[in-house]
Coordinates of C-alpha atoms and ligand atoms in Angstrom, one line a residue:
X1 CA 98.0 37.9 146.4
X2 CA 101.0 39.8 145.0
X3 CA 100.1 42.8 142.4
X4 CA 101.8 43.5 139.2
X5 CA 102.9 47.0 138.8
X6 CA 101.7 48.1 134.6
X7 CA 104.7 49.7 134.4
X8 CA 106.5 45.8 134.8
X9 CA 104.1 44.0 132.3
X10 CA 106.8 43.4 130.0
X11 CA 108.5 41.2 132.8
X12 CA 105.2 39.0 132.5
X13 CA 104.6 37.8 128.6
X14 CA 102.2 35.0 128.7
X15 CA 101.8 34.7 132.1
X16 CA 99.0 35.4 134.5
X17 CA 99.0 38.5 136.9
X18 CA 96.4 40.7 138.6
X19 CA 96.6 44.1 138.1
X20 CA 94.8 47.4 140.8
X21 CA 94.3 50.6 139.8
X22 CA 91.2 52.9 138.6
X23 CA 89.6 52.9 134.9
X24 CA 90.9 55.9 133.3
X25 CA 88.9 55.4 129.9
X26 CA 86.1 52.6 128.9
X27 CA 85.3 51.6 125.2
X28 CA 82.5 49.7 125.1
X29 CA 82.0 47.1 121.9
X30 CA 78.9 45.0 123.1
X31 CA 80.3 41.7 123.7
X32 CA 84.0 42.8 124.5
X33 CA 85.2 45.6 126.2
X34 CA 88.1 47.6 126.9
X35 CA 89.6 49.4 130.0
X36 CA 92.5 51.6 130.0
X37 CA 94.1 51.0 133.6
X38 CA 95.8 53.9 135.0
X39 CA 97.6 52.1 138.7
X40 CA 99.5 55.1 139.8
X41 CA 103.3 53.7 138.0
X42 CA 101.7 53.8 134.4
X43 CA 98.8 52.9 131.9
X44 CA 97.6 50.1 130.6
X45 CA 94.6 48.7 128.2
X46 CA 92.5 45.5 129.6
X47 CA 90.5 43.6 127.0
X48 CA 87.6 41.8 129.5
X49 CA 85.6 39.2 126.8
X50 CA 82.0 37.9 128.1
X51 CA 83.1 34.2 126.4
X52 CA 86.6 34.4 129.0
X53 CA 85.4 36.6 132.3
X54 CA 82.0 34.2 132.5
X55 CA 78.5 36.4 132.4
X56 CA 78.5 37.6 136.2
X57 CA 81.9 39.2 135.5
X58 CA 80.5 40.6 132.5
X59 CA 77.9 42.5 134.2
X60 CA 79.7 43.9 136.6
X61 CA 82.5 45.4 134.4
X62 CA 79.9 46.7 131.9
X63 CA 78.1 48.7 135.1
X64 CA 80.8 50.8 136.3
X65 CA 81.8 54.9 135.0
X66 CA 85.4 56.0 134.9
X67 CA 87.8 56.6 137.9
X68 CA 86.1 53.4 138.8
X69 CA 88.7 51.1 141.3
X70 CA 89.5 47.8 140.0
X71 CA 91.5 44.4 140.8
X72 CA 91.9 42.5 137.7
X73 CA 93.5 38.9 136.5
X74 CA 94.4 38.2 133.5
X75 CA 97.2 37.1 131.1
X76 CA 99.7 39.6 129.8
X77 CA 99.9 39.6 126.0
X78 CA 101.8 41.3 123.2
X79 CA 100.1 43.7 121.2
X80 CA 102.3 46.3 119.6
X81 CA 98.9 48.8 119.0
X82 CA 98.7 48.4 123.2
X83 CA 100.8 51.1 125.2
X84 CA 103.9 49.7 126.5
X85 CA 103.6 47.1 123.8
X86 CA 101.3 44.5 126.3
X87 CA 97.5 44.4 126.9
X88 CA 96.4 42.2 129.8
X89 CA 93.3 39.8 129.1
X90 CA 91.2 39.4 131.8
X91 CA 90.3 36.3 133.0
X92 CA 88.2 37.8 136.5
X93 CA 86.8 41.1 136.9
X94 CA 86.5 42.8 140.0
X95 CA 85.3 45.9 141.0
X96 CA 86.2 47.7 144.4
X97 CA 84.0 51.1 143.8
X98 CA 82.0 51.7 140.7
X99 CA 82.4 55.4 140.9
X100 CA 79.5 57.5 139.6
X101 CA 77.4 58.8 136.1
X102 CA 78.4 61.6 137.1
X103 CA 82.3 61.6 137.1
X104 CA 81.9 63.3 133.3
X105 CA 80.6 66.7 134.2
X106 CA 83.0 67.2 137.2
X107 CA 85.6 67.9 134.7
X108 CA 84.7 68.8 131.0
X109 CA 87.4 70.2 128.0
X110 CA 85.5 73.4 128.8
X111 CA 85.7 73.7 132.4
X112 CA 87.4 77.1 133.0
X113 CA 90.7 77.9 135.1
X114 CA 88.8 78.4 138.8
X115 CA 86.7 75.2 138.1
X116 CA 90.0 73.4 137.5
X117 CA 91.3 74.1 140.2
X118 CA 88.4 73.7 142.5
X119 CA 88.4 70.1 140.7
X120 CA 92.2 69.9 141.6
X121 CA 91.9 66.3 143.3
X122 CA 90.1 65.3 139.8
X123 CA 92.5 66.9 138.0
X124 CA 95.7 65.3 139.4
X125 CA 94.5 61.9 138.0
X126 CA 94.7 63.2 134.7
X127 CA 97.7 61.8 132.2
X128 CA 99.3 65.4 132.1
X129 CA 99.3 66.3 135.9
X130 CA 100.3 62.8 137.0
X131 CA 103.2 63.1 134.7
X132 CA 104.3 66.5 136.1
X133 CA 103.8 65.0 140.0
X134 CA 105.5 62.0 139.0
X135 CA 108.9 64.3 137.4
X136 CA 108.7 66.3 140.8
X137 CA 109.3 62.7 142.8
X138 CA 112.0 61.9 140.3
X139 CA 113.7 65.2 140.3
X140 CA 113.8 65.6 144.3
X141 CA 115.3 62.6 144.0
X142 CA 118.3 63.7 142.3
X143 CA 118.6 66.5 143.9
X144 CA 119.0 64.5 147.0
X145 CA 121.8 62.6 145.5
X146 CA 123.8 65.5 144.2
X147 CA 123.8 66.5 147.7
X148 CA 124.2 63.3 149.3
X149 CA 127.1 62.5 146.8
X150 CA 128.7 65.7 147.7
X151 CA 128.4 65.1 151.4
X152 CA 126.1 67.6 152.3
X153 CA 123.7 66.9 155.2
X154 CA 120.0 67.2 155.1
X155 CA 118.2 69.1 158.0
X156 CA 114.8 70.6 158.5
X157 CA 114.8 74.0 160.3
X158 CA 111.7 75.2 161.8
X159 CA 108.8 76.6 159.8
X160 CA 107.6 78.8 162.6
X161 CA 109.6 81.7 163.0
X162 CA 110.5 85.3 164.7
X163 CA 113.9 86.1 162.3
X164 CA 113.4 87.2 158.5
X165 CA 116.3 86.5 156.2
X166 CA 114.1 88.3 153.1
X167 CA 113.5 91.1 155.3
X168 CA 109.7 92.8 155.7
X169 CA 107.7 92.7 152.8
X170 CA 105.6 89.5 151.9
X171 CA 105.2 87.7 155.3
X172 CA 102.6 86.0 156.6
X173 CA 102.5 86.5 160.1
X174 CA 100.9 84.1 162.7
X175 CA 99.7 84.3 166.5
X176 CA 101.7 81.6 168.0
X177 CA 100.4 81.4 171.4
X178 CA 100.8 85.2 173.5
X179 CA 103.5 86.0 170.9
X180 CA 103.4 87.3 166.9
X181 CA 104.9 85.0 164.6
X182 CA 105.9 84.2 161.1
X183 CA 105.9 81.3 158.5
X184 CA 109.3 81.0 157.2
X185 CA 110.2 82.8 154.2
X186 CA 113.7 81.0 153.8
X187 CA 115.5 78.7 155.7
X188 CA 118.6 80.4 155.3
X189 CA 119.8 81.7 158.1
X190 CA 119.3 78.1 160.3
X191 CA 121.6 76.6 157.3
X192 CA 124.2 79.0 158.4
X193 CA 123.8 78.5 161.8
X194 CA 124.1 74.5 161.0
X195 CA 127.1 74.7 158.9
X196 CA 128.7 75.3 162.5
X197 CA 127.7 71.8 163.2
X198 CA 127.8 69.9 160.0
X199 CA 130.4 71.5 157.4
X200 CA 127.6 71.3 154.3
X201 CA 124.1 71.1 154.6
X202 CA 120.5 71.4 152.9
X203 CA 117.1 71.1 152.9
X204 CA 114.3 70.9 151.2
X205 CA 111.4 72.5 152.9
X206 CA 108.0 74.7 152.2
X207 CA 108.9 78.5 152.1
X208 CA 105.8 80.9 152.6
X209 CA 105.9 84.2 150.3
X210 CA 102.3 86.6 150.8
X211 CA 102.7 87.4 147.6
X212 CA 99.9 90.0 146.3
X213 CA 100.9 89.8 142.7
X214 CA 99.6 87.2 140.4
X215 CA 101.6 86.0 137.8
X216 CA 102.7 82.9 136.4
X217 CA 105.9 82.0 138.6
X218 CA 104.5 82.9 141.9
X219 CA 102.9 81.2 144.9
X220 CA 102.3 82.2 148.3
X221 CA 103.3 78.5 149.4
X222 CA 106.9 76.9 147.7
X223 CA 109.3 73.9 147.7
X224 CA 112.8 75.7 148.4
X225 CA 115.8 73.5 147.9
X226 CA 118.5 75.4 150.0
X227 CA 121.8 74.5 150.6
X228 CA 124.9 76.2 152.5
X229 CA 128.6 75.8 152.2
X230 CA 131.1 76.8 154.9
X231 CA 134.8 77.3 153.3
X232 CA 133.0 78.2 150.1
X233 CA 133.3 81.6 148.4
X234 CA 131.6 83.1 145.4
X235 CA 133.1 81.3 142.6
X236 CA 132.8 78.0 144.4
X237 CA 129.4 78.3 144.7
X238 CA 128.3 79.4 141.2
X239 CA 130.5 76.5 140.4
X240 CA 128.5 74.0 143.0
X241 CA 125.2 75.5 141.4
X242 CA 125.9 74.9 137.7
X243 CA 127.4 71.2 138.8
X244 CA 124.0 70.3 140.7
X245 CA 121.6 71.7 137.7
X246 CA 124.0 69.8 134.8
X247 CA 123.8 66.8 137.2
X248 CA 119.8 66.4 138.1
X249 CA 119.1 67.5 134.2
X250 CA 121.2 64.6 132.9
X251 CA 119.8 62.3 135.6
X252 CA 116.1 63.3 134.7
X253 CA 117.5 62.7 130.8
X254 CA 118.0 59.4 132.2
X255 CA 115.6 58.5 134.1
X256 CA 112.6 60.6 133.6
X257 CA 112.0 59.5 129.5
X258 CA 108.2 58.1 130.5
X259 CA 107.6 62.1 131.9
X260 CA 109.3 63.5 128.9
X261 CA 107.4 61.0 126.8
X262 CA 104.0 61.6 128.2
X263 CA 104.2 65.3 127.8
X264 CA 106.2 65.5 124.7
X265 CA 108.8 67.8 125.6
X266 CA 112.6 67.9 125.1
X267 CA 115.0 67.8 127.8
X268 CA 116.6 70.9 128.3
X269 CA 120.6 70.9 127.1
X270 CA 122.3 73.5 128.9
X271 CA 125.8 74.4 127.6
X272 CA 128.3 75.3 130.6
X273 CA 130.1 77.4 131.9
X274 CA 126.6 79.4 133.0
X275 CA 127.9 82.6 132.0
X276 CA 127.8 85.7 134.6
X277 CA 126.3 89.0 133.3
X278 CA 127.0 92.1 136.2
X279 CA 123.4 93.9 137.0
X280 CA 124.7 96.7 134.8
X281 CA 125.4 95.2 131.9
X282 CA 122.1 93.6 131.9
X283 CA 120.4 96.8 132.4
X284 CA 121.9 97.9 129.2
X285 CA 120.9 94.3 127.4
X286 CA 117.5 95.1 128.4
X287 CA 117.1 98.3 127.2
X288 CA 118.6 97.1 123.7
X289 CA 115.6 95.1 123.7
X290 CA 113.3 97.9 124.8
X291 CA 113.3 97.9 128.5
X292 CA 113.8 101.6 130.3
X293 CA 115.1 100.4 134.1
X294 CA 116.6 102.8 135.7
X295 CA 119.9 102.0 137.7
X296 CA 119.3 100.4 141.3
X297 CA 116.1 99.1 140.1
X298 CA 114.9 95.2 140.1
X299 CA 114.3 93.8 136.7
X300 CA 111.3 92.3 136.9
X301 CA 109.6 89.2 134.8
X302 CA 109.2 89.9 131.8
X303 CA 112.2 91.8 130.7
X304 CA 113.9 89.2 133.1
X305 CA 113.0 86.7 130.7
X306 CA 113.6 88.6 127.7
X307 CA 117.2 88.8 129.0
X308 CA 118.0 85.0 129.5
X309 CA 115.6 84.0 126.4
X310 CA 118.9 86.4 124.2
X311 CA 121.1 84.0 126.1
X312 CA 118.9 80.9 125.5
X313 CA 120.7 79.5 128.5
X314 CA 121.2 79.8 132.2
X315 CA 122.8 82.6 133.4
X316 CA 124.2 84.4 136.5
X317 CA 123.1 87.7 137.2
X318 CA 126.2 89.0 139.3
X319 CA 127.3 92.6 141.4
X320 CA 123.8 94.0 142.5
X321 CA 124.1 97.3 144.1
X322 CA 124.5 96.7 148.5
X323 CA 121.1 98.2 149.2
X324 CA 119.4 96.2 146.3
X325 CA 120.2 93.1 148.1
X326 CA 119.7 91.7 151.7
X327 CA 121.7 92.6 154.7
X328 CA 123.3 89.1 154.4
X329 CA 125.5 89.2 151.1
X330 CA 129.2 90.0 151.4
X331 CA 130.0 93.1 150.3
X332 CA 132.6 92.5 147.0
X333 CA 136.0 93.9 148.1
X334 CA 136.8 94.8 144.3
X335 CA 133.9 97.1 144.6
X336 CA 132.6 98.0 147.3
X337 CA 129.3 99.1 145.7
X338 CA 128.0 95.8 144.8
X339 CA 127.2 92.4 146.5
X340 CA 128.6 88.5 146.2
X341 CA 125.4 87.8 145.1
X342 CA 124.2 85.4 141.7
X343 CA 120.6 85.6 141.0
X344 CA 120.4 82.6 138.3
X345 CA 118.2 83.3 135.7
X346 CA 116.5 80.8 133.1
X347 CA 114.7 80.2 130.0
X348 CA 111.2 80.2 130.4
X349 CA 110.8 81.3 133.9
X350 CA 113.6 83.7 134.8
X351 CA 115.0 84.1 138.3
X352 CA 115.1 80.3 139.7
X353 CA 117.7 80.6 142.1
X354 CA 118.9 83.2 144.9
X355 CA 122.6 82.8 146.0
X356 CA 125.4 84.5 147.3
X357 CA 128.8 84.6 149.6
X358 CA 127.8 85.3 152.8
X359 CA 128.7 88.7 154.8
X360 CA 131.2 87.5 157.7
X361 CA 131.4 91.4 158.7
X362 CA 129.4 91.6 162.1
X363 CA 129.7 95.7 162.2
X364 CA 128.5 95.9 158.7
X365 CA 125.6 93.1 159.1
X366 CA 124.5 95.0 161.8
X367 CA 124.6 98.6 160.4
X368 CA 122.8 96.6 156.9
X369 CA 120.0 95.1 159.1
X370 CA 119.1 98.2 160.8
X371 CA 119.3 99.6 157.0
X372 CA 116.0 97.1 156.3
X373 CA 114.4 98.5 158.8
X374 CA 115.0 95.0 161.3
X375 CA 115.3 94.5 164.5
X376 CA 118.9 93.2 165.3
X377 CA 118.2 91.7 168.9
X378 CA 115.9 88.7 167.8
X379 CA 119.3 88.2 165.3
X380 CA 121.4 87.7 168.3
X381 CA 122.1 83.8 167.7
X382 CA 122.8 84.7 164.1
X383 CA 125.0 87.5 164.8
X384 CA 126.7 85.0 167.2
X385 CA 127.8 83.2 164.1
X386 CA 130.3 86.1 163.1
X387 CA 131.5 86.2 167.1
X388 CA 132.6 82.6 167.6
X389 CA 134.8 80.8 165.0
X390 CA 132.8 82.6 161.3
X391 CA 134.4 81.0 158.5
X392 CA 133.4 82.0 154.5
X393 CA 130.6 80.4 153.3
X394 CA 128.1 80.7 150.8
X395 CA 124.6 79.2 149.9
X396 CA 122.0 79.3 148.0
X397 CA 117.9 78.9 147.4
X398 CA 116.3 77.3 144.5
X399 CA 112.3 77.5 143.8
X400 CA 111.8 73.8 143.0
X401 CA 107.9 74.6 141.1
X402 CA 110.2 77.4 139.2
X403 CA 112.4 74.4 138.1
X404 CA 109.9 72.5 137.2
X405 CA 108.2 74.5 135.1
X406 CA 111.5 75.7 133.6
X407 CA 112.3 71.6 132.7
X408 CA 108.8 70.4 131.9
X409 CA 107.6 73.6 129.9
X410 CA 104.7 74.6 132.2
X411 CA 102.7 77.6 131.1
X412 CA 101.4 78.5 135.1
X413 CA 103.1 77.4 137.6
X414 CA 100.1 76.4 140.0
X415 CA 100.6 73.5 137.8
X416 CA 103.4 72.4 139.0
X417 CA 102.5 71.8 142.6
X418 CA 99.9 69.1 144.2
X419 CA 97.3 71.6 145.5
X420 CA 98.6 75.0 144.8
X421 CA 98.1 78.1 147.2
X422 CA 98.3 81.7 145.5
X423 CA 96.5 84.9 146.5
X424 CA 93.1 83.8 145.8
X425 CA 93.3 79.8 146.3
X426 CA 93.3 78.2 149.4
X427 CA 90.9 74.7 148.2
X428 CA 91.4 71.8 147.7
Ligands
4AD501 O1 115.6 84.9 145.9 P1 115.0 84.4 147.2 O2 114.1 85.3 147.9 O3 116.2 83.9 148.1 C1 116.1 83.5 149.4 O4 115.1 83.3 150.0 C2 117.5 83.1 150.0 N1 117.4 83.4 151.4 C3 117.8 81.7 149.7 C4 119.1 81.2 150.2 O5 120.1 81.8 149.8 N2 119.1 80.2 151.0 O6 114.3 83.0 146.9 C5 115.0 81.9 146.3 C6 114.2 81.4 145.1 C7 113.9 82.3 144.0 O7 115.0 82.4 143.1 C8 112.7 81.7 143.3 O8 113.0 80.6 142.4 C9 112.0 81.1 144.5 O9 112.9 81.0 145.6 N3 110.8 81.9 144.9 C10 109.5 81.5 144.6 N4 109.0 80.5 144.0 C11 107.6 80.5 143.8 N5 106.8 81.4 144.4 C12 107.3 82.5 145.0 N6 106.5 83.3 145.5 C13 108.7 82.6 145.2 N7 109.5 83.5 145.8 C14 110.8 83.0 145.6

């Protein structure tokens, strides 16, 4: 038996098909009923009639609670009051689990924030959360295909690791048989090892950040889309990084209108060139706007967003001071002071992306590794890089939850993520 997919309906006028999925809502009028079929690629309403599906049918469909799984038959008609314009009248009814009474107290409109999210695998069935899953599918989709069209290579660097590109803070450290290990934090400094073999690469991969604080744009456990460049310097790169965000926004425009619809947001426009705004200057936006950060300080959230909501569209955050930044930015040779580096900030969120040209100086990598308190000898393969045939390059991280929350308009970013893992959350 083929199955018909609710999203394809229209495909089907008059004819029969049968239809799987689970029974998101049930309205109950005596002698007809109606089911709204949620299949995983869409919604759809089933009107089941005791006079067509025979008694027997009948009574089954009438004794069944929602998130109830389903196989039904039936003929696909028009009806402009149905979603998606069709309804499908069912001709057989049959029911794979009834699911249980009790399904309506496992998640009420009052159920609190911790209940939600001990309800999580309930919760992901739900119209909202199944639209945001669905936009992350779409949307590493494109970003795939910006890379691909741009010949970059994906790889997958190990997880498991002894070298920190983000330095000490924040790690989660792990026994790893007689030795001390760590779960990645970035998979930078593989990319730049790869680059050696490949020209361009990426990859998409979990980054792990302990993170103790709890706000909205933080998890402990992330989606980091990371790409290096060899032969690429600064202004190529911010370049490269506008391109790919105008690129997977226009294709999510596109191709994404069911997500957009289902949550009823707007797709962001962002107006280009991504203008860059130096660390200093920013300081002094801030404090217009009733921030006191003193020089050599991070800006962090909220005045971070308070600076890019004045812009009311990406920006670059440019020239942070050398010892603000980690050992691995080039040093600028305009001014010594400050680093290659972009932190690109945007609306709703803030800081969704952490770039820069990479340092190709192996006296100066060293002396700045030492500087953050590291170990250089478990570096040696990286410091290798500078020995044998070091070309510019430059690269970047992205926080893919970050983006989508920045795209779909998330409040919290733990719902932006399957089952989400923060300081105090570690179920589902
Ligand atoms: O700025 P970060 O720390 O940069 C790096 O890790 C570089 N080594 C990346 C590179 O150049 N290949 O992290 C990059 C991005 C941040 O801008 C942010 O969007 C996201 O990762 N991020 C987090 N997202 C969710 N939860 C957290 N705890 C995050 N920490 C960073």
């Amino acid at each position: 038996m083929t199955f018909v997919k609710t999203r394809d309906l229209a495909k089907y006028e008059d004819k029969e098909v049968t239809l799987k999925g689970w029974v998101y809502q049930i309205r109950d009028h005596g002698k007809i009923m109606f089911y709204f079929l949620r299949d995983g690629y869409g919604f759809c309403q089933i009107t089941i009639k005791k006079n067509i599906v025979g008694e027997n049918d009948f009574k089954i469909a009438k004794e069944i609670y929602r998130e109830a799984s389903v196989i039904i038959t039936g003929t696909v008609k028009k009806d402009a009051r149905a979603e998606g314009g069709f309804e499908v009248l069912a001709s057989t009814v049959n029911v794979w689990n009834p699911s249980h009474p009790q399904i309506d107290q496992e998640v009420t409109p009052e159920s609190g924030p911790d209940v939600m999210l001990d309800k999580r695998h309930f919760v992901i069935r739900g119209r909202r959360t199944r639209a945001i899953l669905k936009y992350r599918s779409d949307a590493l989709k494109y970003f795939r295909e910006y890379f691909y069209e741009n010949d970059l290579f994906e790889v997958t660097p190990p997880l498991i690791v002894e070298t920190l590109p983000e330095g000490g803070s924040d790690l989660f450290e792990i026994k790893y048989f007689e030795k001390k290990a760590y779960l990645s934090q970035s998979s930078q400094l593989y990319l730049e090892a790869a680059i050696f073999s490949l020209g361009n690469v990426f990859t998409i991969l979990p980054s792990y950040r302990a993170e103790k604080s709890r706000t909205k744009r933080h998890l402990s456990e992330y989606t980091h889309v990371e790409a290096e460049l060899s032969w690429t310097d600064f202004d190529a790169l911010t370049e490269f990084m506008q391109e790919m965000l105008v690129y997977v926004i226009k294709r999510s425009e596109e191709d994404s209108e069911d997500v957009f619809s289902d949550l009823d947001v707007e797709p962001f426009k962002p107006k280009t060139p991504f203008e860059k705004v130096p660390y200093r200057k920013a300081l002094q936006i801030v404090k217009e706007l009733g921030w006191d950060i003193k020089d050599g300080e991070d800006i962090s959230d909220a005045p971070e967003r308070d600076l890019v909501a004045k812009f009311g569209n990406p920006i670059y955050l440019t020239d942070f001071p050398v010892n603000m930044k980690p050992f691995y930015h080039k040093i600028s040779e305009k001014d010594p002071s400050v680093t290659l580096s972009a932190d690109l900030l945007v609306p709703v969120v803030g800081e969704l992306i952490g770039s820069g040209e990479r340092e190709t100086d192996l006296e100066s990598l060293l002396k700045r590794l030492k500087a953050m308190g590291l170990n250089p000898e478990p570096y040696y393969w990286y410091t290798d890089l500078r020995k044998y045939g070091s070309v510019p390059h430059s690269g970047f991280g992205l926080g893919f939850e970050r983006f989508v929350q920045w795209i779909l308009q998330v409040e919290h970013i733990r719902d932006t993520t399957l089952f989400p893992r923060t300081r105090f959350r570690l179920r589902p």
